[in-house]
CSV table of C-alpha atoms and ligand atoms in Angstrom, one decimal:
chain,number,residue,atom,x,y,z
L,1,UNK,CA,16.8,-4.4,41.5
L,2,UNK,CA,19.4,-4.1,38.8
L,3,UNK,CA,18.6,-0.9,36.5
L,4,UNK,CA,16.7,-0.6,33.5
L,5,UNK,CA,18.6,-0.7,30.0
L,6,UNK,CA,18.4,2.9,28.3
L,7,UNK,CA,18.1,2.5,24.5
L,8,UNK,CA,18.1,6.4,23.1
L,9,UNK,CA,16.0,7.5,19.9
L,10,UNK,CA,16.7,10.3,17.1
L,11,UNK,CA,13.9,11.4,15.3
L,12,UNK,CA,14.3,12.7,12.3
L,13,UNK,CA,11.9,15.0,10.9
L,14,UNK,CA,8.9,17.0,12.8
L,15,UNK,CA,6.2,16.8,10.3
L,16,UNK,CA,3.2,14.7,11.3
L,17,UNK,CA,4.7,11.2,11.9
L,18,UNK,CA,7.2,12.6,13.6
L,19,UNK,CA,5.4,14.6,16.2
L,20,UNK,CA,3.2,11.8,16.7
L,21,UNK,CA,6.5,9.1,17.3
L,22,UNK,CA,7.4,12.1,19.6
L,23,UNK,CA,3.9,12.4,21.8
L,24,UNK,CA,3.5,8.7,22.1
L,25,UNK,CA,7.3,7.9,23.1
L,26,UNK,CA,6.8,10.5,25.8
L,27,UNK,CA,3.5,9.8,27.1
L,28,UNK,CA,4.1,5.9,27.1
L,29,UNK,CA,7.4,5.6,28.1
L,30,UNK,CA,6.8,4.0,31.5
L,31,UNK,CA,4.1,1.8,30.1
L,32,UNK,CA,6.4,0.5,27.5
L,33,UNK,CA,9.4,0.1,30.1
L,34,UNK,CA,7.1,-2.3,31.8
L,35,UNK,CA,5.6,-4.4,28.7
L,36,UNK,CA,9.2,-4.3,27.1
L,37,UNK,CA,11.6,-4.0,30.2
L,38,UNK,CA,13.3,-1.5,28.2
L,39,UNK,CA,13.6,2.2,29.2
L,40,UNK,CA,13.1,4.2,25.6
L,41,UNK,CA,14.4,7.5,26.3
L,42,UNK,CA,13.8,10.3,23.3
L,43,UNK,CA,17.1,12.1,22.9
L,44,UNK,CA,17.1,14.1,19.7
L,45,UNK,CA,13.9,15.3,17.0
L,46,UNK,CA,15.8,17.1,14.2
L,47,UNK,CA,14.3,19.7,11.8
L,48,UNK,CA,15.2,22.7,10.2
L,49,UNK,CA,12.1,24.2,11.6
L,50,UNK,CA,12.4,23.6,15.4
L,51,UNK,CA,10.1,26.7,16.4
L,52,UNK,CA,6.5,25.9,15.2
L,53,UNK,CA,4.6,24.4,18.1
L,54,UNK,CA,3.7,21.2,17.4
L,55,UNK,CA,1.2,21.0,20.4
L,56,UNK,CA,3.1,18.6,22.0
L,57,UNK,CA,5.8,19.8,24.6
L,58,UNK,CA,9.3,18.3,23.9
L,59,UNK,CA,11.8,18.4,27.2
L,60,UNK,CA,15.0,21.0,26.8
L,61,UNK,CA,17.5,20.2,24.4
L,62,UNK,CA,15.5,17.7,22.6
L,63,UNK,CA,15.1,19.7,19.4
L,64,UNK,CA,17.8,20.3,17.5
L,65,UNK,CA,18.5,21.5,13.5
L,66,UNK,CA,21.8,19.5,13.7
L,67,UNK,CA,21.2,15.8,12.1
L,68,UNK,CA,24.7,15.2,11.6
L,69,UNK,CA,25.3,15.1,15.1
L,70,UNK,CA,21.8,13.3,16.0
L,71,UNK,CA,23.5,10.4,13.0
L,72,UNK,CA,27.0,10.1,14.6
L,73,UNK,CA,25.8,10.2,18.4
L,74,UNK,CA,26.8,7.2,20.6
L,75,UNK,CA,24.1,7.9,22.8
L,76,UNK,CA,21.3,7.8,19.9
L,77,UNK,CA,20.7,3.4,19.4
L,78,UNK,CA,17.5,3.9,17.2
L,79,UNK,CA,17.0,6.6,14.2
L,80,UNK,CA,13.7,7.0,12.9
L,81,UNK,CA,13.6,8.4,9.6
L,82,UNK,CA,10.1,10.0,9.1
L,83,UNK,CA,11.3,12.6,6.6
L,84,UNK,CA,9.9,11.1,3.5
L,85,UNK,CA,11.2,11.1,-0.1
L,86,UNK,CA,13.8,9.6,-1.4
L,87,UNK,CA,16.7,12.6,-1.2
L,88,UNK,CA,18.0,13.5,2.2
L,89,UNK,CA,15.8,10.5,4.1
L,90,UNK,CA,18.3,8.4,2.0
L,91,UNK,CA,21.0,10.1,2.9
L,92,UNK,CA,20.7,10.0,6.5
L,93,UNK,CA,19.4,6.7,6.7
L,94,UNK,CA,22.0,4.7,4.8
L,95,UNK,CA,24.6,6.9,7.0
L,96,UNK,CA,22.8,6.2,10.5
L,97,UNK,CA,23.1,2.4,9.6
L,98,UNK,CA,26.2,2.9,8.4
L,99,UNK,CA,27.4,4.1,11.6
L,100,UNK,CA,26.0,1.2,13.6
L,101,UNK,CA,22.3,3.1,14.4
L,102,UNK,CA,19.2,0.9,14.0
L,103,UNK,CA,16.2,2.6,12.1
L,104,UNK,CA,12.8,2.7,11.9
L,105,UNK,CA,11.3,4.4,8.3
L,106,UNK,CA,7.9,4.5,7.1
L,107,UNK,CA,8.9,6.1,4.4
L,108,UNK,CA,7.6,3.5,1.3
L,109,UNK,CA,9.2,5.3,-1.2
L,110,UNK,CA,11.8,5.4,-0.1
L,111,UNK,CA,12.5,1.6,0.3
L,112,UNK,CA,10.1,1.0,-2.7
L,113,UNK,CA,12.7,2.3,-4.9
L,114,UNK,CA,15.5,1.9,-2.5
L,115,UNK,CA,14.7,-1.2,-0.4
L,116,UNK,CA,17.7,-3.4,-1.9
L,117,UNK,CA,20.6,-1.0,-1.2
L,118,UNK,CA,19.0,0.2,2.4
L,119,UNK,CA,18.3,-3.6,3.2
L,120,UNK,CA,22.2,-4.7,2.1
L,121,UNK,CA,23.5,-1.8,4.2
L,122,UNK,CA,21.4,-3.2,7.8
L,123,UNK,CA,22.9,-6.7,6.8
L,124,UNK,CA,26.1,-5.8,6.1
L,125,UNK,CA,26.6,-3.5,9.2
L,126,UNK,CA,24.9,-5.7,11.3
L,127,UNK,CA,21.8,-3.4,12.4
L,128,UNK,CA,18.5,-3.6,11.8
L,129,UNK,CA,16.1,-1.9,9.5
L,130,UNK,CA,12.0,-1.9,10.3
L,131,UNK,CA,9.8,-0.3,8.4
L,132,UNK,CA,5.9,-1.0,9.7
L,133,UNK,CA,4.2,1.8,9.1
L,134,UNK,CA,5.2,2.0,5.4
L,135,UNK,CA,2.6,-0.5,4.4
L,136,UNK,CA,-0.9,-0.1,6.0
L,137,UNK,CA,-0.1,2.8,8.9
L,138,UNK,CA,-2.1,1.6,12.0
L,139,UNK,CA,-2.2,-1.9,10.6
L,140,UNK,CA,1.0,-3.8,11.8
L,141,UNK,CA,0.5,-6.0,8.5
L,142,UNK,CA,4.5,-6.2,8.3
L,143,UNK,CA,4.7,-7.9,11.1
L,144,UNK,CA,2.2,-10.5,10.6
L,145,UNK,CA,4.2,-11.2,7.3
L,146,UNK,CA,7.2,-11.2,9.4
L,147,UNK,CA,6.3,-13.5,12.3
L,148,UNK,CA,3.0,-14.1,12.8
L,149,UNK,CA,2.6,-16.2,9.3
L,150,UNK,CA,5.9,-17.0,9.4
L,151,UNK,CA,5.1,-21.1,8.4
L,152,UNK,CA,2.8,-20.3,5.8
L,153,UNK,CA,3.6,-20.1,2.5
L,154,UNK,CA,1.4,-16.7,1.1
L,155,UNK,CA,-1.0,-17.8,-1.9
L,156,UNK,CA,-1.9,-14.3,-2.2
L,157,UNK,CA,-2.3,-10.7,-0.4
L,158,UNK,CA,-5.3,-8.7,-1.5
L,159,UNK,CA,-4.9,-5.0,-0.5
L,160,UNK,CA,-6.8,-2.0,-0.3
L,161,UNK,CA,-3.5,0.4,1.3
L,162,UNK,CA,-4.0,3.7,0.3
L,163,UNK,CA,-6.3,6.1,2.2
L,164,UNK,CA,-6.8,8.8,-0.1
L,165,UNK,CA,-8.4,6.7,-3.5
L,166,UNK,CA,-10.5,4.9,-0.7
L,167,UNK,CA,-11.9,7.7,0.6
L,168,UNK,CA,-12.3,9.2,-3.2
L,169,UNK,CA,-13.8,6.0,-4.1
L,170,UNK,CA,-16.8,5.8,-1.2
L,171,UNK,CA,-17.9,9.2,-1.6
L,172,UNK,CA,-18.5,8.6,-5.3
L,173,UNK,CA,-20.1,5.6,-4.7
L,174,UNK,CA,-22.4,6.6,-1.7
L,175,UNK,CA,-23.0,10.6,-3.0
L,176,UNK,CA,-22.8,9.8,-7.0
L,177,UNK,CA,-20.3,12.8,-6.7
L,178,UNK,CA,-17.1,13.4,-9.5
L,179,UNK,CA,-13.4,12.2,-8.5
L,180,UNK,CA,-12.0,15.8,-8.9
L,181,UNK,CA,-14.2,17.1,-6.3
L,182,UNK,CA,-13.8,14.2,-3.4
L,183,UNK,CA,-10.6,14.6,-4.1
L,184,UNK,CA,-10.2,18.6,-3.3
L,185,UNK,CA,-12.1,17.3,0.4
L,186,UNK,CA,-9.8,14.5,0.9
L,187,UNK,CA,-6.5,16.6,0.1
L,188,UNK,CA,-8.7,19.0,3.1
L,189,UNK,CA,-8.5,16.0,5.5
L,190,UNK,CA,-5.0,15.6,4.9
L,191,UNK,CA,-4.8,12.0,3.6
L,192,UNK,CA,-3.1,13.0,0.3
L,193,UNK,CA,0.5,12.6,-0.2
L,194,UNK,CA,2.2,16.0,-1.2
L,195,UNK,CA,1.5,15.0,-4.6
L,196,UNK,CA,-1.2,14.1,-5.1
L,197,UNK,CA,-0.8,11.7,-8.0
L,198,UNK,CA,1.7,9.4,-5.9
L,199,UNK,CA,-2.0,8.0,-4.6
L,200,UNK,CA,-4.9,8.5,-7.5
L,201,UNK,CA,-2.4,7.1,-10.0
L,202,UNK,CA,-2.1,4.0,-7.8
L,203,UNK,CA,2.2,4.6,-7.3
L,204,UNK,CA,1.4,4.9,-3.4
L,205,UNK,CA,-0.2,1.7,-3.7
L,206,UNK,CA,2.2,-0.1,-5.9
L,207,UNK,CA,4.8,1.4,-3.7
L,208,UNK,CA,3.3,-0.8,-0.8
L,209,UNK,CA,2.8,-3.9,-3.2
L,210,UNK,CA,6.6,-3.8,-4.2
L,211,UNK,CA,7.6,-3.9,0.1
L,212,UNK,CA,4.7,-7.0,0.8
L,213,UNK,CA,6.3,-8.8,-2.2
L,214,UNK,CA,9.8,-8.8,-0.4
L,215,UNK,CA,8.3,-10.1,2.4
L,216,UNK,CA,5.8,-12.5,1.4
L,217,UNK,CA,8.4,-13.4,-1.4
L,218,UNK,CA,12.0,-12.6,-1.3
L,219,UNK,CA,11.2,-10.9,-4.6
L,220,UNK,CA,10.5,-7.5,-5.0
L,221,UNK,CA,10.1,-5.8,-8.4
L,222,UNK,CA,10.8,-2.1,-9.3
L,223,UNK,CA,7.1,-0.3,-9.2
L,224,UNK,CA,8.1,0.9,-12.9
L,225,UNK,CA,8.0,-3.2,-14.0
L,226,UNK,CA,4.5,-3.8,-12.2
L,227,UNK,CA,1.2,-3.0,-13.7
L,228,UNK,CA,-0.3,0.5,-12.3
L,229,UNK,CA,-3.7,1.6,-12.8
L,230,UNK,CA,-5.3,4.4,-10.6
L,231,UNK,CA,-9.1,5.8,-10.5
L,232,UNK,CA,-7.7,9.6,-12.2
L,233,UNK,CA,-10.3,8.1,-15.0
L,234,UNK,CA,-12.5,6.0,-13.4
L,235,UNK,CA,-15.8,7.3,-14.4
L,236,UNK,CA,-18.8,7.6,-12.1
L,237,UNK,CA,-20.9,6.2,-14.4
L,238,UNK,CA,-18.7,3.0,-13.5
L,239,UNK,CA,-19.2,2.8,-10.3
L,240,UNK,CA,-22.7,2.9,-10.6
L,241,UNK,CA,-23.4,-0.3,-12.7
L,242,UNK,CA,-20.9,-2.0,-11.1
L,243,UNK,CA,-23.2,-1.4,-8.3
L,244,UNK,CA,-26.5,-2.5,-10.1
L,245,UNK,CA,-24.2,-5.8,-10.8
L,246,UNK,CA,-23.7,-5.9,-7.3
L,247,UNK,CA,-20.1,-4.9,-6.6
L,248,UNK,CA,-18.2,-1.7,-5.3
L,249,UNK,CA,-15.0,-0.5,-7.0
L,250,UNK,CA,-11.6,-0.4,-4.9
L,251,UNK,CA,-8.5,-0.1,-5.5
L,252,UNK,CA,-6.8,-3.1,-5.2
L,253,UNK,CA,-3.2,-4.2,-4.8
L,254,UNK,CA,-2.4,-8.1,-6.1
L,255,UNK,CA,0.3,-9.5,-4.7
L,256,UNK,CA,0.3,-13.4,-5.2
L,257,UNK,CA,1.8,-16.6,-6.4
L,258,UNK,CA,1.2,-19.3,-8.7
L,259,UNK,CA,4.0,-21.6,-9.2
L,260,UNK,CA,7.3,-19.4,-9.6
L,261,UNK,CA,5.6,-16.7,-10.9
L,262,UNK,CA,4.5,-13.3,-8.8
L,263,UNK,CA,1.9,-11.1,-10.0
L,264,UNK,CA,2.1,-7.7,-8.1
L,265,UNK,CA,0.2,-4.9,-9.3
L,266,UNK,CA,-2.7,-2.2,-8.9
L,267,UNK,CA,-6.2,-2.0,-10.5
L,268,UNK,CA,-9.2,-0.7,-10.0
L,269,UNK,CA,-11.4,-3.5,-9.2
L,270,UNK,CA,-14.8,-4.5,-8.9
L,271,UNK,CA,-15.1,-6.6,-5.3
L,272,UNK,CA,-18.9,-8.5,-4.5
L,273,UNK,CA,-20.4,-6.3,-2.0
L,274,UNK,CA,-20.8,-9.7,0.4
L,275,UNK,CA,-16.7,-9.3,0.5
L,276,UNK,CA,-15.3,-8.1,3.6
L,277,UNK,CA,-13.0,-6.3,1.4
L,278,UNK,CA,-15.7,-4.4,-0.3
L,279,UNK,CA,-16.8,-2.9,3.3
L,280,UNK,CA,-13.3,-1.5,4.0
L,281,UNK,CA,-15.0,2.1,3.4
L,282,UNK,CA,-13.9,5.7,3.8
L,283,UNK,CA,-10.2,6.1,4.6
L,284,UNK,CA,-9.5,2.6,5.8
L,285,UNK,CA,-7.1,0.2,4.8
L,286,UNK,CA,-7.2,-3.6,4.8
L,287,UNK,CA,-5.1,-6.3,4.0
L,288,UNK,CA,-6.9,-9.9,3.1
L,289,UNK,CA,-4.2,-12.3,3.3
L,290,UNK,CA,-4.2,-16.5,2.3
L,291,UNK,CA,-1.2,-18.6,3.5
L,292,UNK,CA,-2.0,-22.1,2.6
L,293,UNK,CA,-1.8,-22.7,6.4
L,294,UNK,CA,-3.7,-20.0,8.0
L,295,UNK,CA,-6.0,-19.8,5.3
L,296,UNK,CA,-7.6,-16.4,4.7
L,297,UNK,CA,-6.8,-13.7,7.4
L,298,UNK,CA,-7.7,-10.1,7.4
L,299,UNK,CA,-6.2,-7.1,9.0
L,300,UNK,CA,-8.1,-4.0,9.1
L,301,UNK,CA,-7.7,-0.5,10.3
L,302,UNK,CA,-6.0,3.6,9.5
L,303,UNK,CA,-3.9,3.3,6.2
L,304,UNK,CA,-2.7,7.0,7.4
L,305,UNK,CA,-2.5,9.9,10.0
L,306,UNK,CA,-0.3,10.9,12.6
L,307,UNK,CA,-1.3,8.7,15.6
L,308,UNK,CA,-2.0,5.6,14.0
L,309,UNK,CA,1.2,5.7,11.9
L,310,UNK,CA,2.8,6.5,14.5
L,311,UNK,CA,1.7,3.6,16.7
L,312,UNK,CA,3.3,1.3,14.0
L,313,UNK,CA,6.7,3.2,14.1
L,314,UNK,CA,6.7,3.1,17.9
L,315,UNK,CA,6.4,-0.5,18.0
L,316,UNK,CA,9.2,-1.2,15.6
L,317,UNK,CA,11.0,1.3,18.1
L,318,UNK,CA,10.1,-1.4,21.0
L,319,UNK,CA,10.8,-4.2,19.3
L,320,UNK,CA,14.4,-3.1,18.0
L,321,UNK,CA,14.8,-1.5,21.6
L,322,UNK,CA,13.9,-4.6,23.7
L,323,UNK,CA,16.6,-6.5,20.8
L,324,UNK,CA,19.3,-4.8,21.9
L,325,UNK,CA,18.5,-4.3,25.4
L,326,UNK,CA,18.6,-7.9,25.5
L,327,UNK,CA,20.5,-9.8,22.5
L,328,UNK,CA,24.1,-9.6,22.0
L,329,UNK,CA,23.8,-10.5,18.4
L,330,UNK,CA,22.1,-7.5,16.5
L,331,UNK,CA,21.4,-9.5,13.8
L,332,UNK,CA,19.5,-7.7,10.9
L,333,UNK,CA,16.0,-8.9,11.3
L,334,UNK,CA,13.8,-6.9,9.7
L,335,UNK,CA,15.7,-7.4,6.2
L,336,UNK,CA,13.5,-9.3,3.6
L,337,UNK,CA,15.0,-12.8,2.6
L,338,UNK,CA,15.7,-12.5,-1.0
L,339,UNK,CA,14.9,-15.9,-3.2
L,340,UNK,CA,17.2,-14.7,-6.2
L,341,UNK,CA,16.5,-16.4,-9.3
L,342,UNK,CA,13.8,-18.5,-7.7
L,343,UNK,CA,10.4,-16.8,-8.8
L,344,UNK,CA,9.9,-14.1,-11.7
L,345,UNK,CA,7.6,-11.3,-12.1
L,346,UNK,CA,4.2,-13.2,-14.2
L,347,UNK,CA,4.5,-11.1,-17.5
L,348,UNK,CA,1.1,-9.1,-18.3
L,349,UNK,CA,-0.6,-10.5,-20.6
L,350,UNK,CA,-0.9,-14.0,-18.8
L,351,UNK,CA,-2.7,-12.4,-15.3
L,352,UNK,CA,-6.0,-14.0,-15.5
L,353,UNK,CA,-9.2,-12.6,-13.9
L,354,UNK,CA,-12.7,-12.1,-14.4
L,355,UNK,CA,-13.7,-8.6,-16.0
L,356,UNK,CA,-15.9,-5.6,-16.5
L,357,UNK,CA,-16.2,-4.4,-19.9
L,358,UNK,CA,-17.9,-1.3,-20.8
L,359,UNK,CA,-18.7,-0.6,-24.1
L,360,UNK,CA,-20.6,2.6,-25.7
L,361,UNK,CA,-22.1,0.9,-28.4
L,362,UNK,CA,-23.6,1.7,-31.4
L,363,UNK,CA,-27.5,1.3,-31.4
L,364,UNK,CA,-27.7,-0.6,-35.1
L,365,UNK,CA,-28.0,-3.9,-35.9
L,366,UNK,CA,-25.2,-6.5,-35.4
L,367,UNK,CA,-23.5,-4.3,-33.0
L,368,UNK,CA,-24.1,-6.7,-29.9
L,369,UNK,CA,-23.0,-9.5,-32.3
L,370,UNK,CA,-19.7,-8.5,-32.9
L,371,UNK,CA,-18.8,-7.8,-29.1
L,372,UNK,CA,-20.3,-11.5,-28.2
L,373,UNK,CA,-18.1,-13.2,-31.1
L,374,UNK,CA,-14.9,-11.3,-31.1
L,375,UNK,CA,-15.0,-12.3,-27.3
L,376,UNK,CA,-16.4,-15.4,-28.4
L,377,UNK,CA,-13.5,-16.2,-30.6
L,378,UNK,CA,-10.5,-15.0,-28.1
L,379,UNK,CA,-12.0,-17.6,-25.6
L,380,UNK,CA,-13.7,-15.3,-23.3
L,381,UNK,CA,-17.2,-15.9,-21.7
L,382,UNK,CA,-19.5,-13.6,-20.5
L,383,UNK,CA,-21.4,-14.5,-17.7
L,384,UNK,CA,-23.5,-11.5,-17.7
L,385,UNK,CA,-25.0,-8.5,-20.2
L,386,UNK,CA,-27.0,-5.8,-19.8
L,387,UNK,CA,-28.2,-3.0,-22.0
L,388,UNK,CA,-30.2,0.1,-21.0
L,389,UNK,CA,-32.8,1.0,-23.6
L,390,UNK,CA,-32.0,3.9,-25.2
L,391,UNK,CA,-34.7,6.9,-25.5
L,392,UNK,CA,-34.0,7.7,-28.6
L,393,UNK,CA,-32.2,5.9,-31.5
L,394,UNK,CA,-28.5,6.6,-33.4
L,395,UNK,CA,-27.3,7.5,-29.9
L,396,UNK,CA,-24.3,4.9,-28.2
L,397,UNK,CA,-26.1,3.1,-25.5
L,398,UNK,CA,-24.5,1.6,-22.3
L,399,UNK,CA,-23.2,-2.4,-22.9
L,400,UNK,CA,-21.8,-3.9,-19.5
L,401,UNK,CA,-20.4,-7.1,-20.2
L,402,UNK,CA,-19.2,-9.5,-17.1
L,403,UNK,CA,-16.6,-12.1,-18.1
L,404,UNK,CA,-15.6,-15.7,-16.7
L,405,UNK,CA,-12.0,-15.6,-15.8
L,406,UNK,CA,-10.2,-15.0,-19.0
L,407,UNK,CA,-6.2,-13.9,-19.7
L,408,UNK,CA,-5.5,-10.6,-20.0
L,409,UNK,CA,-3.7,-10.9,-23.8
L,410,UNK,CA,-7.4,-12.5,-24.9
L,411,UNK,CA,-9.5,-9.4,-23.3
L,412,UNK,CA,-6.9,-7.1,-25.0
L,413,UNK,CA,-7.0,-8.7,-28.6
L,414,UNK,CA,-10.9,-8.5,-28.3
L,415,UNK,CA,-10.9,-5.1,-27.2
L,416,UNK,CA,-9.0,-4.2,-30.5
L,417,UNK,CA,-11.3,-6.1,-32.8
L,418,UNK,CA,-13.9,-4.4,-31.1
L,419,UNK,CA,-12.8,-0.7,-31.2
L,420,UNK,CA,-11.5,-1.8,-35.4
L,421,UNK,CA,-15.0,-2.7,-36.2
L,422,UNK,CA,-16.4,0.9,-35.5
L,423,UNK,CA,-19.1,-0.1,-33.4
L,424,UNK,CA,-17.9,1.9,-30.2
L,425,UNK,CA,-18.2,5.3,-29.6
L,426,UNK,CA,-15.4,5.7,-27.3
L,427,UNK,CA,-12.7,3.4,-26.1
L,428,UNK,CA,-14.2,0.3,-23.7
L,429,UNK,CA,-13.8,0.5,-20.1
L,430,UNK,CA,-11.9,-2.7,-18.7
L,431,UNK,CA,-11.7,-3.3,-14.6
L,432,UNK,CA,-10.8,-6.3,-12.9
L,433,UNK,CA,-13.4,-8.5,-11.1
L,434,UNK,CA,-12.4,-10.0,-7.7
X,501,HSE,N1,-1.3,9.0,1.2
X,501,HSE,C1,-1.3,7.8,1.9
X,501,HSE,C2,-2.8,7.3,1.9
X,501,HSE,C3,-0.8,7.9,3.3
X,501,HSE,O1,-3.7,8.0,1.5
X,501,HSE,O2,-3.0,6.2,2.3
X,501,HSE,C4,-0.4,6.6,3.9
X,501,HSE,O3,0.6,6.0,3.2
């Protein structure tokens, strides 16, 4: 029987992806040699801390603080970045492809902000770049984008993709608990990113809706031209009549198409509790996608942690491995296919979607009037209203208004007539309604 083709892999960085890319290509080597006919042999992990135990035991002379040599060795055919960042994880990776390495990132950031130059390099060396696990961890969403919904065009891609607001979100919902402290317990878990704001302030998230336009597209935006909202302010009280309306608040990547425009962005959003999307709970992600030939498809599962984000990486790993074990041609095929100049970014003020509008309103006469006509007047409907009673009088009571799908500029001009009439206490609270 002719011998087995020996693709080798570099890792660097021996955080938690890392170690986990490490444990699984050593404990399923054989069993992928047999699915993939491909023997994936770990050569190198690189870190500049190679003496913490990891709990996972790493052969002699695999662990080195030497990346330079891990980059330029011929022996070393895949280099997984799993550094994270955008400083030295740039560095290395745009040199390993540079030097005719394949890699495997899930670093989102990094080709969030990035993607374009990292993408040209693969092409234009002729290697390949995947990058799984940056969207949706465990979920191999990228790939279904890739090749499993190849021949559909994508009407849209709803998201919920980051662990840590999801998580934040439940709790508040399920305990009537405060954001800041689900949020100490879910930096505790270890689902937060290093900073913290990267997921409550929705950049995470938008991060992830930048890299699923460029697939689904051939257009991706920079994160700073989308719309970002996180939950930092999303107020408990919120949550709560959203759920008396009968929805729970997620938040929500849009990524879609109408004509040639895109809309991405991230909001907050109120989602009917009979969606599936509305019973992705805890720190689970799902992606609820529509080609117009598949129809609606969803993919479910861990938006984060070692092993499942690890499981992603290490199937990229196979996939490029069993490509070059293989193919002569190493064709970049993980690179997005840019459509320049064929669809533009839909400008703010023309997204359209139903709304939640809070108001703290004034408990006199006339003060329900002039929310119902200034939104009357900018062409928005409400298709529902509810007021508490208030105990006493002179104090701002609770108005929830539900809209019928409405543009964004309208909702905003009413808001301002609103707040200019004086019959708010505070600013109104606007959320998107799936
Ligand atoms: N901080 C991210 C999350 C990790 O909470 O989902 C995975 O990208």
């Amino acid at each position: 029987m002719q011998k087995m083709k020996q693709i080798g892999v570099g890792i660097l960085g021996f955080g938690t992806v890392g170690a986990g890319v490490a444990d699984g290509l050593l404990k399923h080597r054989d069993v992928m040699a047999k699915r993939l006919g491909v023997d994936i042999v770990l050569r190198k992990i690189v870190d500049l801390d190679i003496t913490t135990d990891r709990g996972i035991q790493v052969p002699d002379g695999v662990l080195t603080t030497d990346a330079k040599g891990v980059l330029s060795d011929p022996e070393i055919d895949i280099v997984v970045e799993t550094i994270g960042g955008t400083g030295v994880a740039k560095t290395f990776v745009l040199e390993a492809l540079g030097n005719g390495k394949c890699v495997v990132t899930a670093n989102k950031k990094l080709l969030a902000e990035h993607g374009r130059e990292i993408f040209e390099t693969a092409a234009k060396n002729d290697v390949d770049i995947y990058f799984g696990a940056s969207v949706g961890g465990g979920i191999p969403i990228i790939r279904v984008l890739r090749e499993g919904l190849a021949g559909n065009e994508i009407e849209s891609i709803h998201g919920i993709l980051n662990g840590t607001c999801n998580y934040i979100l439940t709790r508040m919902e399920n305990e009537g608990l405060p954001f800041e402290s689900v949020l100490k317990d879910a930096q505790k878990l270890g689902y937060a990113e290093a900073n913290p704001s990267l997921d409550i302030d929705g950049f995470d998230t938008a991060h992830k809706a930048c890299i699923l336009a460029a697939l689904a597209y051939g257009f991706q935006p920079g994160v700073d031209q989308v719309q970002v909202e996180g939950i930092r302010n999303l107020d408990g009280a919120d949550v709560k009549y959203a759920a008396d309306f009968g929805y729970r608040i997620k938040l929500l990547a849009v990524v879609a198409k109408d004509g040639s425009e895109v809309e991405v962005g991230v909001h907050p959003t109120l989602i009917p509790f009979s969606h599936m999307l509305a019973n992705v709970n805890d720190a689970f992600n799902a992606a609820y996608v529509k080609g117009d030939m598949s129809d609606y498809t969803m993919y479910y599962g861990r938006g984060a942690g070692r092993a499942p984000t690890a499981s992603t990486v290490i199937g990229d790993i196979g996939d490029i491995a069993r490509n070059l074990a293989y193919d002569e041609t190493r064709y970049a095929r993980g690179v997005p296919n840019y459509a320049e100049g064929k669809v533009r970014l839909r400008a703010a003020g023309d997204i359209r979607s139903k709304y939640y509008l809070r108001f703290m309103l004034a408990d006199r006469p006339g003060a329900m009037g002039v929310v119902a006509s200034a939104l009357g007047k900018h062409g928005v409907s409400i298709s529902a209203l509810s007021q508490k009673e208030s105990s006493e009088g002179n104090l701002p009571v609770p108005v929830v208004a539900m809209t019928r799908v409405a543009r964004a500029a309208d909702i905003d001009a009413a808001l301002e007539e609103i707040k200019a009439a004086g019959v708010t206490g505070e600013d109104p609270v606007k959320l998107r309604v799936l």
